[in-house]
Tab-separated table of C-alpha atoms and ligand atoms in Angstrom:
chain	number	residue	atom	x	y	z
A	26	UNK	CA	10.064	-10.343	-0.424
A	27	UNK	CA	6.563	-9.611	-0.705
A	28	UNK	CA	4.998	-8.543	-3.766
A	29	UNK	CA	3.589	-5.324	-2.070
A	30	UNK	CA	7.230	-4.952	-0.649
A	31	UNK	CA	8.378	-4.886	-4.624
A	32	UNK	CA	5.752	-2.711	-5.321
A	33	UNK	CA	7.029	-0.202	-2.463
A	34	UNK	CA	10.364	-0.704	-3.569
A	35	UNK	CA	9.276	0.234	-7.422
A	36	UNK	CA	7.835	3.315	-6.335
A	37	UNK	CA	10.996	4.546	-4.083
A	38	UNK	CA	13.340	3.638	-6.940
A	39	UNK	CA	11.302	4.803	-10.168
A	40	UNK	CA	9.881	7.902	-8.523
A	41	UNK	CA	6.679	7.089	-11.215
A	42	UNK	CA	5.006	10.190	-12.087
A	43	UNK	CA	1.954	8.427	-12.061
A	44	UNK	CA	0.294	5.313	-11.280
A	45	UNK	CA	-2.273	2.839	-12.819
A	46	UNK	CA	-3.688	-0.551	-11.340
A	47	UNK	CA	-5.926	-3.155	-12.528
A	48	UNK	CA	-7.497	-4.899	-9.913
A	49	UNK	CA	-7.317	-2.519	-6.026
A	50	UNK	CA	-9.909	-5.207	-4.197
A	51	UNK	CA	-9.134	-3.797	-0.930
A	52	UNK	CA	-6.689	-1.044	-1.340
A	53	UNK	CA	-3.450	-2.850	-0.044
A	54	UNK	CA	-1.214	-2.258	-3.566
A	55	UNK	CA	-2.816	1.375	-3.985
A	56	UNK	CA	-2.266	2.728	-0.601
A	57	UNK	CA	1.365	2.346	-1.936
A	58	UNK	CA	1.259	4.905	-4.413
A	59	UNK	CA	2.326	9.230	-3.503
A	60	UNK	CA	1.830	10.052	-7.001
A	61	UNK	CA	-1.795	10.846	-9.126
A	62	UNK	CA	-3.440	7.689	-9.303
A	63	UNK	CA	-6.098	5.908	-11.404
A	64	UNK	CA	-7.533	2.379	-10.100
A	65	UNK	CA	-9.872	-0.007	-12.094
A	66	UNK	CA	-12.179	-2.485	-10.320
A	67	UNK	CA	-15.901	-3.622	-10.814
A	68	UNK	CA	-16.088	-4.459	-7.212
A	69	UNK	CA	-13.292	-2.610	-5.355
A	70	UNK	CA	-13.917	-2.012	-1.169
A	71	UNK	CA	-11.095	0.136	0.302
A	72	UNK	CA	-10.311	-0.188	3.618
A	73	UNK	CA	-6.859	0.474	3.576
A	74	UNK	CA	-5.930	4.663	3.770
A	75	UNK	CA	-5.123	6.238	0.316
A	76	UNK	CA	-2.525	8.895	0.174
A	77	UNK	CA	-2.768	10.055	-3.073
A	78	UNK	CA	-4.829	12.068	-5.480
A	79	UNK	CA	-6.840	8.818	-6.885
A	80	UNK	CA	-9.626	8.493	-9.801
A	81	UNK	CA	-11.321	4.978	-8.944
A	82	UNK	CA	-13.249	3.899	-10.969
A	83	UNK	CA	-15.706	0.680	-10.774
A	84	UNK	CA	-15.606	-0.650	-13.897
A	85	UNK	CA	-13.877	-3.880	-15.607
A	86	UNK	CA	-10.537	-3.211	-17.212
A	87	UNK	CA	-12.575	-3.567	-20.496
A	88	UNK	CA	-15.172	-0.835	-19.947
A	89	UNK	CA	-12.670	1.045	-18.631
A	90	UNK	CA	-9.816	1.465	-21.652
A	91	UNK	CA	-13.158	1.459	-24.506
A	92	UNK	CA	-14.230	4.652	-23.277
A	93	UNK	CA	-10.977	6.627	-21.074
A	94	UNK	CA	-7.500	7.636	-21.907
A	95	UNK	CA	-5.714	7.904	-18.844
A	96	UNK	CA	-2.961	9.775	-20.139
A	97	UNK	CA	-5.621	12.696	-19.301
A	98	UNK	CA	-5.853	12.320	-15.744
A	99	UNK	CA	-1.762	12.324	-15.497
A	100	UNK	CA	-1.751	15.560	-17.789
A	101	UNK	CA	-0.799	13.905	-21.202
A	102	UNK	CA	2.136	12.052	-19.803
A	103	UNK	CA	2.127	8.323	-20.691
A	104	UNK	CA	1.592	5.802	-17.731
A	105	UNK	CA	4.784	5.473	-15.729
A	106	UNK	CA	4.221	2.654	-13.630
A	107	UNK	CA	1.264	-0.117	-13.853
A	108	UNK	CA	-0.236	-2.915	-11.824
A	109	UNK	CA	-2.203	-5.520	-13.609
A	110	UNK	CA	-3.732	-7.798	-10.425
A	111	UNK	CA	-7.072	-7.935	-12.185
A	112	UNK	CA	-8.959	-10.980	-13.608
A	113	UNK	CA	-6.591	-13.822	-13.371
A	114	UNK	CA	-6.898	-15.468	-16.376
A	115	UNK	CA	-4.388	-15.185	-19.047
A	116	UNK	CA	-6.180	-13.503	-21.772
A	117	UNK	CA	-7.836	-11.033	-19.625
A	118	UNK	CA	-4.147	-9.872	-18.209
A	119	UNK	CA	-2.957	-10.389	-21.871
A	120	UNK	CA	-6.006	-7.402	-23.038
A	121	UNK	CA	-4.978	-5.379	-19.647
A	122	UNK	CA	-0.818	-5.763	-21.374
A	123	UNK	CA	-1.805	-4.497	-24.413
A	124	UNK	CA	-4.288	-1.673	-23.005
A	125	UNK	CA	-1.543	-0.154	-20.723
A	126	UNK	CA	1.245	-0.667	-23.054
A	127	UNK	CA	-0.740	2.088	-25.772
A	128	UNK	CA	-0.632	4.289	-22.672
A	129	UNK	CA	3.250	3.440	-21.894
A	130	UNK	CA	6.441	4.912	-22.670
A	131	UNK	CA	9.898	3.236	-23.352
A	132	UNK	CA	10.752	3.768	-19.719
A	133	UNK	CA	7.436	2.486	-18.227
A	134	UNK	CA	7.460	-0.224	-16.171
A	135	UNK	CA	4.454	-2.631	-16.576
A	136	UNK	CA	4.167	-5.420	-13.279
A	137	UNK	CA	2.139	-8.701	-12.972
A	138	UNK	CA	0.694	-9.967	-9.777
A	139	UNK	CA	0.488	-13.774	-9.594
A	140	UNK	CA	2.893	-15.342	-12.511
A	141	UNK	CA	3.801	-17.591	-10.466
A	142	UNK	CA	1.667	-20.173	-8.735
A	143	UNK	CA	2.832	-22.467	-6.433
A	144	UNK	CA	1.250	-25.799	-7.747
A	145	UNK	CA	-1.034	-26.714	-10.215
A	146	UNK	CA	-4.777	-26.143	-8.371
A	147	UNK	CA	-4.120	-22.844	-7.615
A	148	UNK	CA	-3.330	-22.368	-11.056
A	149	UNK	CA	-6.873	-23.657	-12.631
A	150	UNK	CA	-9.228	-21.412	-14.730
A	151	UNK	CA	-12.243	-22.130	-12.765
A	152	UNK	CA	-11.146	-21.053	-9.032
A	153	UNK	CA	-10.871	-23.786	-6.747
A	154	UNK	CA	-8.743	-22.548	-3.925
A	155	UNK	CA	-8.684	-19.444	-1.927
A	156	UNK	CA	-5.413	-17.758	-3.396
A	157	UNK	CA	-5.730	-17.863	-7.151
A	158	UNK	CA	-3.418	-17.303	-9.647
A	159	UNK	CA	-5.654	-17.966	-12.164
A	160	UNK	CA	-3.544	-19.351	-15.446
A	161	UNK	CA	-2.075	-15.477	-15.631
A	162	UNK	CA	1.267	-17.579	-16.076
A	163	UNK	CA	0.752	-17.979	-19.573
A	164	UNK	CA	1.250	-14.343	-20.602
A	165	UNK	CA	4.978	-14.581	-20.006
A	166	UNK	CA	5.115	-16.821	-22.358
A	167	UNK	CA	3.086	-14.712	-24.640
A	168	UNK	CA	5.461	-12.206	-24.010
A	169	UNK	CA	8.745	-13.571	-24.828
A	170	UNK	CA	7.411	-15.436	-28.219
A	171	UNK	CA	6.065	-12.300	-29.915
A	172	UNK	CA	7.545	-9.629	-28.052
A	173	UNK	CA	11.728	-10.303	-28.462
A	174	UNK	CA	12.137	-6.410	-27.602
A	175	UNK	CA	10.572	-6.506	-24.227
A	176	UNK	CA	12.638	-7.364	-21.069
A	177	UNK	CA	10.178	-9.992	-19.194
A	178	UNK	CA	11.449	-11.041	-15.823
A	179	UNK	CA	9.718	-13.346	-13.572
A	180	UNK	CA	11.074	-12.160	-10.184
A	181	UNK	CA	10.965	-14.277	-6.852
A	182	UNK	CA	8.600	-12.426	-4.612
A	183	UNK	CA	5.508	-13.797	-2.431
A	184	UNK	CA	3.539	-15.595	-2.264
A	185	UNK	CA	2.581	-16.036	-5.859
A	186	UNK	CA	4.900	-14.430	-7.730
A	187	UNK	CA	4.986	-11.236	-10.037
A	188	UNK	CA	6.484	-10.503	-13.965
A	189	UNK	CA	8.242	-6.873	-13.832
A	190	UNK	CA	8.172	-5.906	-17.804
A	191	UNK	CA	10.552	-3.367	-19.403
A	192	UNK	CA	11.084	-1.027	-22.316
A	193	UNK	CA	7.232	-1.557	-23.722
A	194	UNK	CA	6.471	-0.473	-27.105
A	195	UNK	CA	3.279	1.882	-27.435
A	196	UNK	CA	3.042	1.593	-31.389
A	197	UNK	CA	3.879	-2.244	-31.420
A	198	UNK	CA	0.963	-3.632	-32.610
A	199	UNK	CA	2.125	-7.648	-32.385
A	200	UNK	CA	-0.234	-8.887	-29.633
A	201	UNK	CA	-3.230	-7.084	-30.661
A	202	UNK	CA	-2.604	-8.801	-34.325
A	203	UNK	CA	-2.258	-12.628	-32.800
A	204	UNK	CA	-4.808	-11.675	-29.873
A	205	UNK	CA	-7.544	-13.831	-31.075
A	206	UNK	CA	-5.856	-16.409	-31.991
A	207	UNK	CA	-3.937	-16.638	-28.858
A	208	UNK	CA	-7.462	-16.225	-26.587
A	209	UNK	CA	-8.739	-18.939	-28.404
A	210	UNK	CA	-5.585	-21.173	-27.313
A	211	UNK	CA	-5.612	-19.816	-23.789
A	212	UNK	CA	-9.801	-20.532	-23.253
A	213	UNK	CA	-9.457	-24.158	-24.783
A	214	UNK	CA	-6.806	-25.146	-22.280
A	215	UNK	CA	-8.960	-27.468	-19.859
A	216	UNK	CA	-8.293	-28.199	-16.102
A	217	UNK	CA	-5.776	-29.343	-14.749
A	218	UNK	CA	-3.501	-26.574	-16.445
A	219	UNK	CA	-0.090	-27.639	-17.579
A	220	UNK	CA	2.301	-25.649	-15.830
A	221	UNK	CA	5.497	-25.349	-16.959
A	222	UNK	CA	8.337	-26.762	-14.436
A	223	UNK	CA	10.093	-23.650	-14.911
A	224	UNK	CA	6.964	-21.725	-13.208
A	225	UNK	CA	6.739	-24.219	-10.439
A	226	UNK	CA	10.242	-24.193	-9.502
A	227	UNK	CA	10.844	-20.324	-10.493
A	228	UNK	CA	14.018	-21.889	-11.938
A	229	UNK	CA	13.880	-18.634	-14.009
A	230	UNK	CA	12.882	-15.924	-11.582
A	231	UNK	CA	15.174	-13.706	-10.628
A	232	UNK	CA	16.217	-12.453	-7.069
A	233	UNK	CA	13.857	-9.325	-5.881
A	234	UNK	CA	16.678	-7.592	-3.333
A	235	UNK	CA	19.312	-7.966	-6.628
A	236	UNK	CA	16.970	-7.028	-9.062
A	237	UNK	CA	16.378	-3.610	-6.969
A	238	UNK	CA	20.722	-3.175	-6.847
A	239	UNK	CA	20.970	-3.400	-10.358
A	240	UNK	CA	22.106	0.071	-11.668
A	241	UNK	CA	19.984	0.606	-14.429
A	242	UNK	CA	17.308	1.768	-12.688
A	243	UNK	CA	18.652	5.031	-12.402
A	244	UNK	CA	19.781	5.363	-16.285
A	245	UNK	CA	16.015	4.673	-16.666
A	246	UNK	CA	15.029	7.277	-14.583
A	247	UNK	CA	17.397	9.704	-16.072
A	248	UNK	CA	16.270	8.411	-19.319
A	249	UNK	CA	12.931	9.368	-18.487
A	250	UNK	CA	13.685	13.064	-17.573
A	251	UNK	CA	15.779	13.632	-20.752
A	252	UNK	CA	19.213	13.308	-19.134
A	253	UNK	CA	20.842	10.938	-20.770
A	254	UNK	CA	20.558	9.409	-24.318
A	255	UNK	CA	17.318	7.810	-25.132
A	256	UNK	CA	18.998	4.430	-26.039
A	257	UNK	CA	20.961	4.986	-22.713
A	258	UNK	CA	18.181	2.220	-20.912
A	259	UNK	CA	18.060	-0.473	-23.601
A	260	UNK	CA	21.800	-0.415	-24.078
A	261	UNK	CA	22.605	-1.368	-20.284
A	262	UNK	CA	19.719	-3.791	-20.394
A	263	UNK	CA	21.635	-5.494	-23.066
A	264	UNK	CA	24.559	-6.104	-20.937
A	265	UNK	CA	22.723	-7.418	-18.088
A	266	UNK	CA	23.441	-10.787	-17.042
A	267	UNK	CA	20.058	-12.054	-16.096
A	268	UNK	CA	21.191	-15.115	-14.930
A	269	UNK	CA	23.391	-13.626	-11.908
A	270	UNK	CA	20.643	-12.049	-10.784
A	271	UNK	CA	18.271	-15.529	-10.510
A	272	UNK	CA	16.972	-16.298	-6.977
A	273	UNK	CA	18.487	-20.335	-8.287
A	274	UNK	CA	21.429	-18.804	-8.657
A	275	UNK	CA	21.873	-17.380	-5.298
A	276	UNK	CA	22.186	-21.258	-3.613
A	277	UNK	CA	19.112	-21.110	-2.192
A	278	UNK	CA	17.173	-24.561	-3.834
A	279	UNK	CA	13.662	-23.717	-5.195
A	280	UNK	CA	11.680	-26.089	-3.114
A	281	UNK	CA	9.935	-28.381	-4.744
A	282	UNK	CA	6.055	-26.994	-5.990
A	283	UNK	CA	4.098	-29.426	-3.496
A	284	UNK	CA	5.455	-27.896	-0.445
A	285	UNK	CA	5.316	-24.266	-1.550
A	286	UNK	CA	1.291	-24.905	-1.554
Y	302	SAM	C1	-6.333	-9.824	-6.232
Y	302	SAM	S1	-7.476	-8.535	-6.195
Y	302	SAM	C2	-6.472	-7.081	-6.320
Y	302	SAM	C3	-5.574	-6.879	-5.138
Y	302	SAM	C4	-4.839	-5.568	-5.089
Y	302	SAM	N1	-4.152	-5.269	-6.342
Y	302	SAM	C5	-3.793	-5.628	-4.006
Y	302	SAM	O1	-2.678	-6.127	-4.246
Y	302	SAM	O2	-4.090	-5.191	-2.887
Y	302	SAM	C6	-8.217	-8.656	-7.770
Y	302	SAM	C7	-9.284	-7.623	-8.033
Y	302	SAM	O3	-9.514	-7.622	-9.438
Y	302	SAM	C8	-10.833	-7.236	-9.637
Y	302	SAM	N2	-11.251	-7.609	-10.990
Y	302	SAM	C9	-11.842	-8.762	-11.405
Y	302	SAM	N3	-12.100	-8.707	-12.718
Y	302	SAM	C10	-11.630	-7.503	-13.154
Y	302	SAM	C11	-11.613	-6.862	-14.416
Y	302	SAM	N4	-12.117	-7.464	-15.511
Y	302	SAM	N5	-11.081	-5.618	-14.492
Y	302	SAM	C12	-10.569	-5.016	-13.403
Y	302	SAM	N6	-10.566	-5.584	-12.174
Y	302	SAM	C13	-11.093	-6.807	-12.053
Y	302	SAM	C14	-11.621	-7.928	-8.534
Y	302	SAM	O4	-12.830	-7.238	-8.275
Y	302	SAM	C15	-10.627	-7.891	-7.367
Y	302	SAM	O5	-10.955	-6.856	-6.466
């Protein structure tokens, strides 16, 4: 699956109120979107048609979250569903986490483009192939060492792979307190970046077409609108086997990371 064909599939199955994205370029992941809309990019150049009421607005993520609240463009509700797919590297999609997460509620749903490269040059800070991940891998990392009460799957899509993040945390204020010590990490990692095997292989991610089954999507919907318990979402998350749902699991062999390039 595609990582615009997860995106589709997000929208369809979360029926987001609202939409955010870091990073439109072209258009491609925003044309997706029905529902009010606000997309950040210093250098965006639609071509693709938009079918939604859209605030674009040319500006780094940066600029953008010092001086807006976008909670007042989707009238005062928090940010249902996000796209971070700007700057690709790891402590610039780290700041554009922790901006959209003070927007989110517990049944947000924050995604990452590109969390998975496919070998190691694609994955270097200074750009040296055509598609770039960037070192954006590193966040899920991050993610999982500080943040314990977030659900962070990698999930198996193409080409690069994306991280789908539930049940954020508006007043956590964890990353924001190690930020600077973790950019400092993240900017003194020279090329040739050291991948983890796990990323390579996506040993880890799980399956997009069984990730979209799984049940509790709706519970977080419901959730969402108020009809069911608000610890409904986090207490079906808990019983989740996540490694059923791995795209290892399924007996299809990761190939190995040189011939994914
Ligand atoms: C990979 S493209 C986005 C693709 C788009 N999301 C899609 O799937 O169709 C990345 C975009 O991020 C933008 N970008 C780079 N630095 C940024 C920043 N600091 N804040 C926001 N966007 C940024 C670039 O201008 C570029 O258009």
């Amino acid at each position: 699956m595609d990582r615009h064909e997860l995106l589709a599939a997000l929208h369809a199955r979360l029926q987001p109120r609202n939409y955010l994205e870091i990073g439109v370029d072209a258009g491609a992941s925003l044309a997706l979107s029905r529902v009010p809309s606000i997309g950040i990019d210093p250098g965006f150049a639609v071509v693709h048609e938009i079918d939604c009421d859209v605030q674009l607005v040319r500006a780094t993520s940066d600029d953008y979250f010092r001086s807006h609240n976008p909670t007042e463009k989707f009238d005062g509700e928090p940010v249902d569903l996000a796209f971070i797919d700007g700057m690709h590297l790891a402590e610039f999609a780290l700041r554009d986490f922790i901006y959209v997460e003070a927007y989110s509620a517990r049944t947000s749903v924050i995604v990452f483009d590109d969390m998975l490269p496919r070998n190691v040059v694609e994955a270097a800070r200074d750009r040296q192939t055509v598609a770039w991940t960037g070192d954006v891998f590193k966040v899920t990392h991050v993610l999982r060492h500080l943040r314990p009460d977030l659900v962070v799957l990698e999930v198996d899509t193409e080409p690069t792979g994306t991280v789908v993040v539930l049940l954020p945390d508006a007043r956590s204020t964890a990353l924001a307190e190690h930020y600077n010590d973790i950019e400092a990490a993240m900017v003194a990692d020279g090329d040739p970046q050291d991948v983890p095997e796990s990323v390579l292989g996506r040993t880890r991610a799980v399956d997009p077409y069984r990730l979209l089954q799984c049940a509790w999507w709706e519970t977080l919907v419901a959730e969402r609108q108020g009809r069911v318990a608000r610890a409904s979402l986090s207490e079906e998350l808990a019983q989740q086997d996540w490694t059923e749902l791995r795209a290892a699991a399924l007996g299809v062999a990761p190939l190995p990371s040189a011939s994914r390039a």
